[in-house]
Amino acid sequence: MLYAFVFFTKLQSQKLFSSSKDLTTHIESIIIKENNQKKDTLELKKRLSFLKESSNKKYHILYDALLANGYSVFFDKTNPQSEYHYLKSIQEAQKSKDLSLIIWTQLNYSKYLYFYCQIDRLTPIVLKVMEESNQIDSSEMILPGETFKFFGWIMFTIEDDSAVDFLKKSMLYMKGTSSESADVLNAIGNCYFRKKDLVNAMHYFDKSEAVALKTNDSVRYAKVLGDKALIYNKKGDVDTAVNLLRQDIAYSQKFKIEKNEMYASILLAKILLKLNNKIEAEKILERAGKIAGTKSYYRSSLKEVIELKLLLLNGEDSQKELILRRQLKQVEEYLLQTNGNTVLKRTNWLIQKKKYEDETQKILLELEKSERIRNIGLLILISTILSSAIAYVFFTKRLENKRLKEEEYENDLLMYEEKLKDVSSNIDSYAENLQNKDKQISFLEEELEEIKSFTSKHSEQEKNKLQQMLSSHIMTDENWSAFKREFINQYSDFYYAIIENFPEVKESNLKIIMLQKLNLNNYEMSNLLGVTIDAVKKSKQRLKKKLGDKYDLLFEMVEYKT
């Protein structure tokens, strides 16, 4: 009897222990299974209904995240449905305070942005996720191998040296020989190729090829052949390079891997042009161009195809050249907003800036441990001296400045109005002007308060003058139109995302949202719009009532740094 009691007690304790531990494993199995499913959205909702009906809220989060993936595949482009469910999954994960889910939901959204080349939107999220990943043991993450592999992809895309470290770390969590490990080995090889370390690059390409053959991964095998061709071409063995690329294209066509066929075709066309084999190059580019034109996220490849076609023409057909150059201009304009060189350079700068800030923070923390008391004392002393000096200058010149400010504000008003009409100014100067305008309004209000107690004719005239100046500082429809144009020019992705995803938002709501995006508070908004603070608050409350659950998603988008 005692033995039976001990046995069942141990069995129950094992179940309680494993239920929490197995939750992550179960979530991982669902995610992996859904990665291989066709994304018919109606069928997907039925298949995932058990998650939505579960009493465990963590499964609700998983439902929204996987549904967002389904819409992404279904529409094959960025879309409002995916955006809504991605952001909802992230928001609910944050409410749950489960760091593994917080990291995974943001990573899931990041993959969506990465796939559709939204690099500028992606960067701040990835930086945040990287920071959060340092706060949790890797074994507690959801699919840690996939997490570190994605970090490696991002670092490789922006040409950061940490890519190899992330990719090698992801290999620690790959279970045996698999397509995933072949993918990572190939990515490491590309990192070394970019560093011009051809020996290590070929070593990892060989390992990737061996795994691909062992797992019957035709996609990876075809890709490795193309990557090896890069090395042979670099070494001057052009014949081997051409032969490998032709094999790559043949495999890609056989298994309908259009993306890989497109990449291999572009590489082969470049080599054929150097060999002056224009006929084959033209044929290959025609096929590659058709593939590149089918997806918006193939625009980088389409740009390469057009540039190669121009080289092929060599000025011999002016009409065709004109058409191609017009196409090239359109593609370049699109790439400037997604994954063009400007965006990638800015992204790389953000990554390096974040690294610098992290290193600086570590140094400051070390210094603080040994010199905290001395530094604080010195800071207090300096602050006291500066405060005293500022106070002295302020009080001695206050009366003189007061007289000069009235004259300056009249001139500033004219200058301000001209700046608003100048559409060549950027949104940062608008924000600065709006803040300056708020300061002017505050000053005028203070001046009016001070002369209220006087009854002389002179004070009454001054009061009327100040009142006119105050009224003229309120933002007019003309000024608002100029401001709005510049805002859209600077924050086009944000503005059109609001218009597309929140059709309930009216023009009056947009004013509040756009000023909020520029970090203006309720008091500053009320001054600029010529309404009370309560009116601004009520406007936000009405918007919240109108949007319901989508209100938090709206202001989460507002707070994202772009």
XYZ file of C-alpha atoms in Angstrom:
562
model
C 0.000 0.000 0.000
C 2.822 2.379 0.946
C 4.674 1.466 -2.252
C 1.613 2.261 -4.369
C 1.167 5.623 -2.628
C 4.807 6.583 -3.274
C 4.550 5.442 -6.918
C 1.432 7.490 -7.728
C 2.782 10.520 -5.852
C 5.955 10.443 -7.958
C 3.915 9.950 -11.122
C 1.714 12.967 -10.356
C 4.704 15.175 -9.531
C 6.319 14.216 -12.825
C 3.145 15.235 -14.667
C 3.041 18.614 -12.929
C 6.702 19.242 -13.698
C 6.499 18.193 -17.305
C 3.239 20.086 -18.032
C 5.023 23.419 -17.726
C 8.169 22.158 -19.403
C 6.281 20.482 -22.215
C 4.212 23.572 -23.025
C 7.115 25.152 -24.910
C 7.786 21.847 -26.707
C 4.136 21.600 -27.711
C 4.118 25.200 -28.980
C 7.262 24.468 -31.009
C 5.687 21.388 -32.572
C 2.601 23.389 -33.621
C 4.774 26.130 -35.168
C 6.922 23.619 -37.076
C 3.831 21.783 -38.335
C 2.232 25.021 -39.572
C 5.413 26.003 -41.436
C 4.754 23.110 -43.812
C 1.029 23.685 -44.279
C -0.693 25.332 -47.219
C -2.204 28.596 -46.068
C -5.826 28.510 -47.225
C -7.129 31.018 -44.682
C -10.514 29.379 -44.083
C -8.926 25.971 -43.654
C -6.236 27.539 -41.470
C -8.803 29.054 -39.096
C -10.501 25.679 -38.727
C -7.195 23.925 -38.156
C -6.144 26.466 -35.515
C -9.556 26.723 -33.830
C -8.397 24.490 -30.955
C -5.882 27.209 -30.019
C -8.526 29.917 -29.980
C -10.889 27.756 -27.904
C -8.235 26.777 -25.369
C -8.481 28.075 -21.803
C -4.737 28.805 -21.914
C -4.249 32.389 -23.152
C -0.785 31.537 -24.471
C -2.452 29.455 -27.170
C -4.584 32.483 -28.107
C -1.355 34.385 -28.744
C -0.089 31.535 -30.911
C -3.394 31.562 -32.836
C -3.010 35.223 -33.852
C 0.660 34.815 -34.761
C 0.068 31.769 -36.985
C -3.030 33.317 -38.546
C -0.926 36.371 -39.432
C 1.566 34.035 -41.156
C -1.300 32.441 -43.062
C -2.552 35.784 -44.391
C 1.015 36.665 -45.369
C 1.345 33.546 -47.536
C -2.183 33.912 -48.911
C -1.752 37.527 -50.073
C 1.987 37.111 -50.780
C 2.632 40.716 -49.748
C 2.319 43.009 -46.750
C -1.355 43.315 -45.843
C -3.590 44.826 -43.105
C -4.860 41.443 -41.868
C -1.359 40.165 -41.177
C -0.310 43.453 -39.588
C -3.323 43.400 -37.253
C -2.784 39.827 -36.035
C 1.014 40.212 -35.733
C 0.631 43.312 -33.563
C -2.152 41.714 -31.539
C -0.016 38.639 -30.813
C 2.876 40.888 -29.709
C 0.612 42.977 -27.493
C -0.972 39.930 -25.808
C 2.454 38.317 -25.316
C 3.642 41.449 -23.519
C 0.574 41.323 -21.301
C 1.356 37.699 -20.434
C 4.883 38.746 -19.349
C 6.174 35.463 -20.771
C 9.559 36.502 -22.181
C 9.835 33.454 -24.452
C 6.527 34.391 -26.123
C 7.420 38.092 -26.210
C 10.624 37.259 -28.088
C 9.015 34.745 -30.448
C 6.020 36.914 -31.453
C 8.311 39.824 -32.306
C 10.649 37.479 -34.165
C 7.688 36.037 -36.080
C 6.680 39.569 -37.139
C 10.298 40.380 -38.007
C 10.491 37.450 -40.415
C 7.428 38.821 -42.205
C 9.055 42.252 -42.549
C 12.350 40.695 -43.644
C 10.693 38.507 -46.298
C 8.962 41.517 -47.844
C 12.129 43.649 -47.617
C 10.798 46.127 -45.021
C 14.312 46.506 -43.590
C 13.809 49.998 -42.179
C 10.738 48.920 -40.170
C 12.415 45.696 -39.156
C 15.619 47.060 -37.609
C 14.331 48.618 -34.344
C 12.260 45.500 -33.605
C 15.214 43.156 -34.149
C 17.461 45.312 -31.952
C 14.851 45.105 -29.203
C 14.496 41.325 -29.576
C 18.280 40.858 -29.481
C 18.416 42.801 -26.232
C 15.550 40.762 -24.753
C 17.187 37.486 -25.815
C 20.089 38.307 -23.480
C 17.640 38.309 -20.545
C 16.603 34.670 -20.934
C 18.392 31.326 -20.986
C 18.565 30.092 -24.591
C 17.088 26.720 -23.591
C 13.922 28.506 -22.437
C 13.371 30.182 -25.806
C 10.842 28.988 -28.356
C 12.882 27.507 -31.249
C 16.241 29.039 -30.205
C 17.953 27.625 -33.289
C 15.551 29.526 -35.556
C 15.982 32.657 -33.432
C 19.762 32.784 -33.718
C 19.627 31.801 -37.391
C 17.379 34.783 -38.078
C 19.716 37.097 -36.174
C 22.490 35.757 -38.405
C 20.462 36.479 -41.558
C 19.849 40.045 -40.485
C 23.498 40.680 -39.622
C 24.540 39.124 -42.936
C 22.082 41.345 -44.835
C 23.571 44.512 -43.347
C 27.129 43.111 -43.623
C 27.786 42.935 -39.887
C 30.597 40.612 -38.700
C 28.486 39.136 -35.896
C 26.503 37.109 -38.479
C 28.854 34.096 -38.270
C 28.671 33.980 -34.467
C 24.860 33.968 -34.508
C 24.721 31.288 -37.220
C 27.205 29.030 -35.414
C 25.238 29.485 -32.203
C 22.057 28.393 -33.978
C 23.818 25.145 -34.989
C 23.985 24.188 -31.302
C 20.189 23.816 -31.296
C 19.808 21.985 -34.619
C 18.658 18.410 -34.026
C 20.875 16.090 -36.057
C 21.249 16.236 -39.811
C 18.424 18.297 -41.303
C 17.485 20.783 -44.008
C 17.743 23.520 -41.377
C 21.379 22.641 -40.609
C 22.180 22.556 -44.345
C 20.649 26.031 -44.627
C 22.763 27.395 -41.770
C 25.985 25.784 -43.058
C 25.356 27.386 -46.439
C 24.739 30.774 -44.809
C 28.021 30.522 -42.876
C 29.782 29.734 -46.157
C 28.331 32.901 -47.696
C 29.567 34.935 -44.720
C 33.120 33.708 -45.300
C 32.792 34.307 -49.052
C 31.834 37.914 -48.373
C 34.989 38.211 -46.211
C 36.968 36.792 -49.192
C 37.942 33.748 -47.121
C 37.462 31.281 -49.985
C 38.909 28.290 -48.125
C 36.422 28.444 -45.251
C 33.621 29.379 -47.654
C 34.201 26.208 -49.742
C 34.521 24.137 -46.536
C 31.039 25.132 -45.362
C 29.523 24.863 -48.847
C 30.851 21.275 -49.032
C 29.325 20.478 -45.625
C 26.009 22.019 -46.671
C 26.037 20.012 -49.924
C 26.681 16.750 -48.038
C 23.769 17.377 -45.653
C 21.465 18.410 -48.518
C 22.199 15.198 -50.408
C 21.727 13.109 -47.266
C 18.343 14.701 -46.515
C 17.225 14.804 -50.175
C 16.891 18.597 -49.966
C 16.894 19.514 -53.665
C 16.335 23.204 -52.946
C 19.416 23.505 -50.761
C 21.496 21.338 -53.100
C 20.679 23.582 -56.065
C 21.543 26.680 -54.018
C 24.912 25.238 -52.946
C 25.837 24.563 -56.580
C 25.238 28.235 -57.375
C 27.236 29.390 -54.354
C 30.163 27.147 -55.280
C 30.074 28.700 -58.728
C 30.821 32.062 -57.088
C 34.063 30.664 -55.657
C 35.193 29.065 -58.919
C 34.424 32.274 -60.795
C 36.439 34.223 -58.212
C 39.370 31.864 -58.723
C 39.165 32.318 -62.506
C 37.810 28.823 -63.263
C 34.973 30.186 -65.401
C 34.100 26.887 -67.119
C 33.419 25.130 -63.803
C 31.424 28.131 -62.583
C 29.235 28.143 -65.720
C 28.684 24.379 -65.499
C 27.606 24.583 -61.828
C 25.215 27.448 -62.525
C 23.599 25.555 -65.395
C 23.098 22.584 -63.065
C 21.643 24.947 -60.461
C 19.149 26.347 -62.995
C 18.210 22.852 -64.255
C 17.482 21.642 -60.696
C 15.534 24.807 -59.927
C 13.376 24.433 -63.036
C 12.781 20.732 -62.348
C 11.559 21.347 -58.804
C 9.903 24.709 -59.629
C 12.191 26.744 -57.352
C 11.738 30.040 -59.201
C 13.525 32.249 -56.695
C 16.689 30.151 -56.866
C 16.438 29.916 -60.659
C 16.271 33.701 -60.833
C 19.390 34.186 -58.664
C 21.398 31.569 -60.572
C 20.307 33.004 -63.931
C 21.497 36.491 -62.987
C 24.902 35.129 -61.907
C 25.242 33.102 -65.090
C 24.245 36.077 -67.268
C 26.972 38.202 -65.668
C 29.620 35.599 -66.532
C 28.271 35.099 -70.072
C 28.395 38.845 -70.704
C 32.088 38.847 -69.753
C 32.577 35.942 -72.158
C 30.679 37.972 -74.808
C 28.076 35.213 -75.164
C 25.243 37.701 -75.699
C 22.718 35.321 -77.263
C 22.558 32.929 -74.279
C 22.817 35.815 -71.821
C 19.805 37.544 -73.423
C 17.735 34.348 -73.284
C 18.569 33.734 -69.625
C 17.879 37.352 -68.636
C 14.483 37.257 -70.310
C 13.429 34.300 -68.148
C 14.966 35.829 -65.001
C 13.174 39.118 -65.685
C 9.789 37.397 -65.923
C 10.330 35.758 -62.527
C 11.622 38.978 -60.946
C 8.541 40.863 -62.148
C 6.115 38.522 -60.380
C 6.836 39.608 -56.781
C 7.313 43.035 -55.227
C 10.024 41.634 -52.961
C 12.058 40.536 -56.015
C 12.684 44.173 -56.974
C 16.402 44.020 -56.098
C 16.834 41.163 -58.571
C 14.683 42.977 -61.151
C 17.036 45.957 -60.848
C 20.026 43.688 -61.608
C 18.240 42.149 -64.603
C 17.434 45.576 -66.076
C 21.017 46.806 -65.574
C 22.365 43.681 -67.293
C 19.931 44.148 -70.195
C 21.207 47.702 -70.618
C 24.783 46.395 -70.750
C 23.642 43.858 -73.309
C 22.071 46.576 -75.512
C 25.227 48.698 -75.329
C 23.369 51.685 -76.817
C 22.370 49.830 -79.995
C 18.585 50.264 -79.568
C 17.653 53.682 -78.151
C 13.911 52.895 -77.894
C 14.462 49.719 -75.844
C 17.043 51.512 -73.739
C 14.584 54.311 -72.937
C 11.949 51.791 -71.798
C 14.483 49.928 -69.655
C 15.745 53.135 -68.029
C 12.200 54.148 -67.117
C 11.673 50.729 -65.526
C 14.987 51.043 -63.703
C 14.027 54.426 -62.274
C 10.728 53.053 -60.924
C 12.475 50.076 -59.317
C 15.149 52.267 -57.727
C 12.509 54.575 -56.247
C 10.767 51.569 -54.700
C 14.020 50.157 -53.321
C 14.865 53.437 -51.622
C 11.876 52.781 -49.322
C 12.548 49.064 -48.712
C 15.918 47.348 -49.075
C 17.933 49.799 -51.149
C 21.481 50.847 -50.302
C 20.278 53.924 -48.424
C 18.085 51.847 -46.136
C 20.741 49.185 -45.600
C 23.372 51.779 -44.744
C 21.020 53.474 -42.294
C 20.183 50.084 -40.787
C 23.862 49.213 -40.435
C 24.431 52.553 -38.753
C 21.631 51.827 -36.270
C 23.149 48.437 -35.437
C 26.607 49.924 -34.916
C 25.146 52.763 -32.863
C 23.336 50.256 -30.638
C 26.543 48.255 -30.162
C 28.443 51.402 -29.266
C 25.765 52.424 -26.769
C 25.846 48.955 -25.173
C 29.633 49.044 -24.850
C 29.513 52.564 -23.469
C 26.909 51.524 -20.928
C 29.093 48.645 -19.731
C 32.058 50.983 -19.262
C 29.944 53.491 -17.381
C 28.615 50.801 -15.057
C 32.156 49.644 -14.255
C 33.290 53.186 -13.552
C 30.235 53.830 -11.446
C 31.081 50.971 -9.085
C 34.450 52.485 -8.118
C 33.823 56.199 -8.426
C 30.123 56.638 -7.718
C 30.462 58.868 -4.648
C 33.124 61.118 -6.174
C 31.204 61.485 -9.435
C 27.934 62.268 -7.693
C 29.641 64.882 -5.514
C 31.294 66.441 -8.543
C 27.995 66.401 -10.426
C 26.208 68.139 -7.554
C 28.933 70.778 -7.350
C 28.863 71.459 -11.090
C 25.054 71.502 -11.114
C 24.990 73.973 -8.213
C 27.459 76.309 -9.912
C 25.642 76.124 -13.228
C 22.245 76.618 -11.595
C 23.483 79.635 -9.706
C 25.023 81.146 -12.819
C 21.896 80.520 -14.876
C 19.661 81.958 -12.169
C 21.837 85.074 -11.885
C 21.852 85.690 -15.645
C 18.138 84.970 -15.870
C 17.049 87.394 -13.152
C 19.402 90.219 -14.187
C 18.290 90.121 -17.830
C 14.670 89.131 -17.418
C 13.226 92.649 -17.765
C 15.397 93.483 -20.769
C 14.626 90.177 -22.514
C 10.932 90.642 -21.904
C 10.898 93.845 -23.944
C 13.021 92.345 -26.735
C 10.944 89.166 -26.964
C 7.810 91.014 -28.012
C 9.619 92.456 -31.013
C 11.341 89.156 -31.789
C 8.132 87.154 -31.703
C 6.519 89.405 -34.291
C 9.462 88.760 -36.627
C 9.550 85.051 -35.737
C 5.887 84.737 -36.625
C 6.533 85.916 -40.195
C 9.557 83.641 -40.512
C 7.576 80.718 -39.109
C 4.754 81.123 -41.604
C 7.258 81.196 -44.479
C 8.929 78.009 -43.199
C 5.630 76.164 -43.082
C 4.948 77.099 -46.728
C 8.363 75.855 -47.825
C 7.724 72.185 -48.705
C 11.443 71.562 -49.142
C 11.929 71.658 -45.367
C 11.915 68.284 -43.659
C 9.686 66.977 -40.903
C 12.368 67.496 -38.248
C 12.365 71.253 -38.920
C 8.556 71.190 -38.739
C 8.719 69.548 -35.331
C 11.229 72.145 -34.187
C 9.034 74.946 -35.525
C 5.973 73.529 -33.791
C 7.831 73.430 -30.482
C 9.066 76.987 -30.991
C 5.547 78.073 -31.816
C 4.277 76.483 -28.592
C 6.895 78.441 -26.642
C 5.717 81.647 -28.323
C 2.118 80.913 -27.414
C 3.094 80.224 -23.792
C 4.975 83.490 -23.623
C 2.059 85.473 -25.048
C -0.356 83.852 -22.600
C 1.929 84.792 -19.690
C 2.152 88.363 -20.938
C -1.656 88.604 -21.167
C -1.998 87.288 -17.610
C 0.449 89.891 -16.294
C -1.376 92.922 -17.792
C -4.893 91.781 -16.824
C -4.655 93.656 -13.516
C -3.842 96.989 -15.224
C -6.638 99.287 -16.467
C -4.649 101.956 -18.275
C -5.226 102.721 -21.921
C -1.667 101.709 -22.731
C -2.054 98.281 -21.087
C -5.356 97.728 -22.903
C -3.700 98.462 -26.267
C -0.837 96.126 -25.404
C -3.358 93.482 -24.396
C -5.163 93.747 -27.754
C -1.862 93.557 -29.595
C -0.813 90.419 -27.725
C -4.229 88.850 -28.268
C -3.890 89.361 -32.030
C -0.432 87.797 -31.995
C -1.723 84.852 -29.983
C -4.604 84.224 -32.416
C -2.264 84.357 -35.408
C -0.115 81.558 -33.940
C -2.929 79.038 -34.149
C -2.254 76.618 -37.016
C -4.333 77.558 -40.091
C -5.716 75.146 -42.697
C -3.067 76.324 -45.148
C -0.273 75.724 -42.657
C -1.732 72.370 -41.728
C -1.816 71.272 -45.395
C 1.860 72.190 -45.827
C 2.762 70.360 -42.629
C 0.760 67.292 -43.653
C 2.490 67.090 -47.050
C 5.910 67.112 -45.448
C 4.834 64.610 -42.778
C 3.684 62.146 -45.476
C 6.945 62.667 -47.352
C 8.983 61.789 -44.241
C 6.734 59.142 -42.673
C 5.015 57.687 -45.750
C 5.045 54.074 -44.467
C 3.550 55.117 -41.141
C 0.934 57.446 -42.683
C -0.333 54.981 -45.284
C -0.307 52.142 -42.726
C -2.661 54.256 -40.576
C -4.920 55.098 -43.549
C -5.058 51.467 -44.725
C -5.398 49.710 -41.366
C -7.584 52.243 -39.572
C -10.214 53.519 -42.070
C -12.280 54.845 -39.123
C -9.709 57.587 -38.527
C -10.897 61.020 -39.704
C -8.915 64.164 -40.550
C -9.401 65.594 -37.048
C -8.054 62.338 -35.579
C -5.090 62.448 -37.958
C -4.028 65.813 -36.548
C -3.770 64.321 -33.071
C -2.020 61.144 -34.323
C 0.544 63.030 -36.446
C 1.393 65.487 -33.660
C 1.658 62.555 -31.222
C 4.118 60.906 -33.656
C 6.299 64.018 -33.263
C 6.202 63.561 -29.461
C 4.077 66.638 -28.739
C 2.161 66.455 -25.459
C -1.496 67.374 -24.867
C -0.618 70.913 -23.762
C 1.466 71.593 -26.891
C -1.254 70.141 -29.142
C -3.949 72.289 -27.538
C -1.889 75.459 -28.072
C -1.151 74.701 -31.722
C -4.699 73.626 -32.586
C -6.319 76.477 -30.669
C -8.345 74.226 -28.370
C -8.295 73.370 -24.673
C -6.306 70.493 -23.189
C -9.616 68.864 -22.258
C -10.676 69.036 -25.913
C -7.500 67.154 -26.915
C -8.109 64.543 -24.212
C -11.747 64.110 -25.249
C -10.666 63.744 -28.881
C -8.368 60.877 -27.862
C -11.133 59.324 -25.755
C -13.576 59.449 -28.673
C -10.942 57.884 -30.919
C -10.371 55.133 -28.345
C -14.106 54.448 -28.187
C -14.342 54.402 -31.980
C -11.390 51.994 -32.470
C -12.051 49.732 -29.472
C -9.369 47.027 -29.218
C -7.487 48.504 -32.193
C -6.737 51.709 -30.252
C -3.734 50.207 -28.432
C -2.422 48.808 -31.717
C -2.684 52.254 -33.287
C -0.618 53.944 -30.600
C 1.876 51.086 -30.556
C 2.504 51.929 -34.229
C 2.786 55.617 -33.270
C 5.468 54.808 -30.698
C 7.592 52.687 -33.068
C 10.764 54.601 -34.004
C 11.193 54.782 -37.760
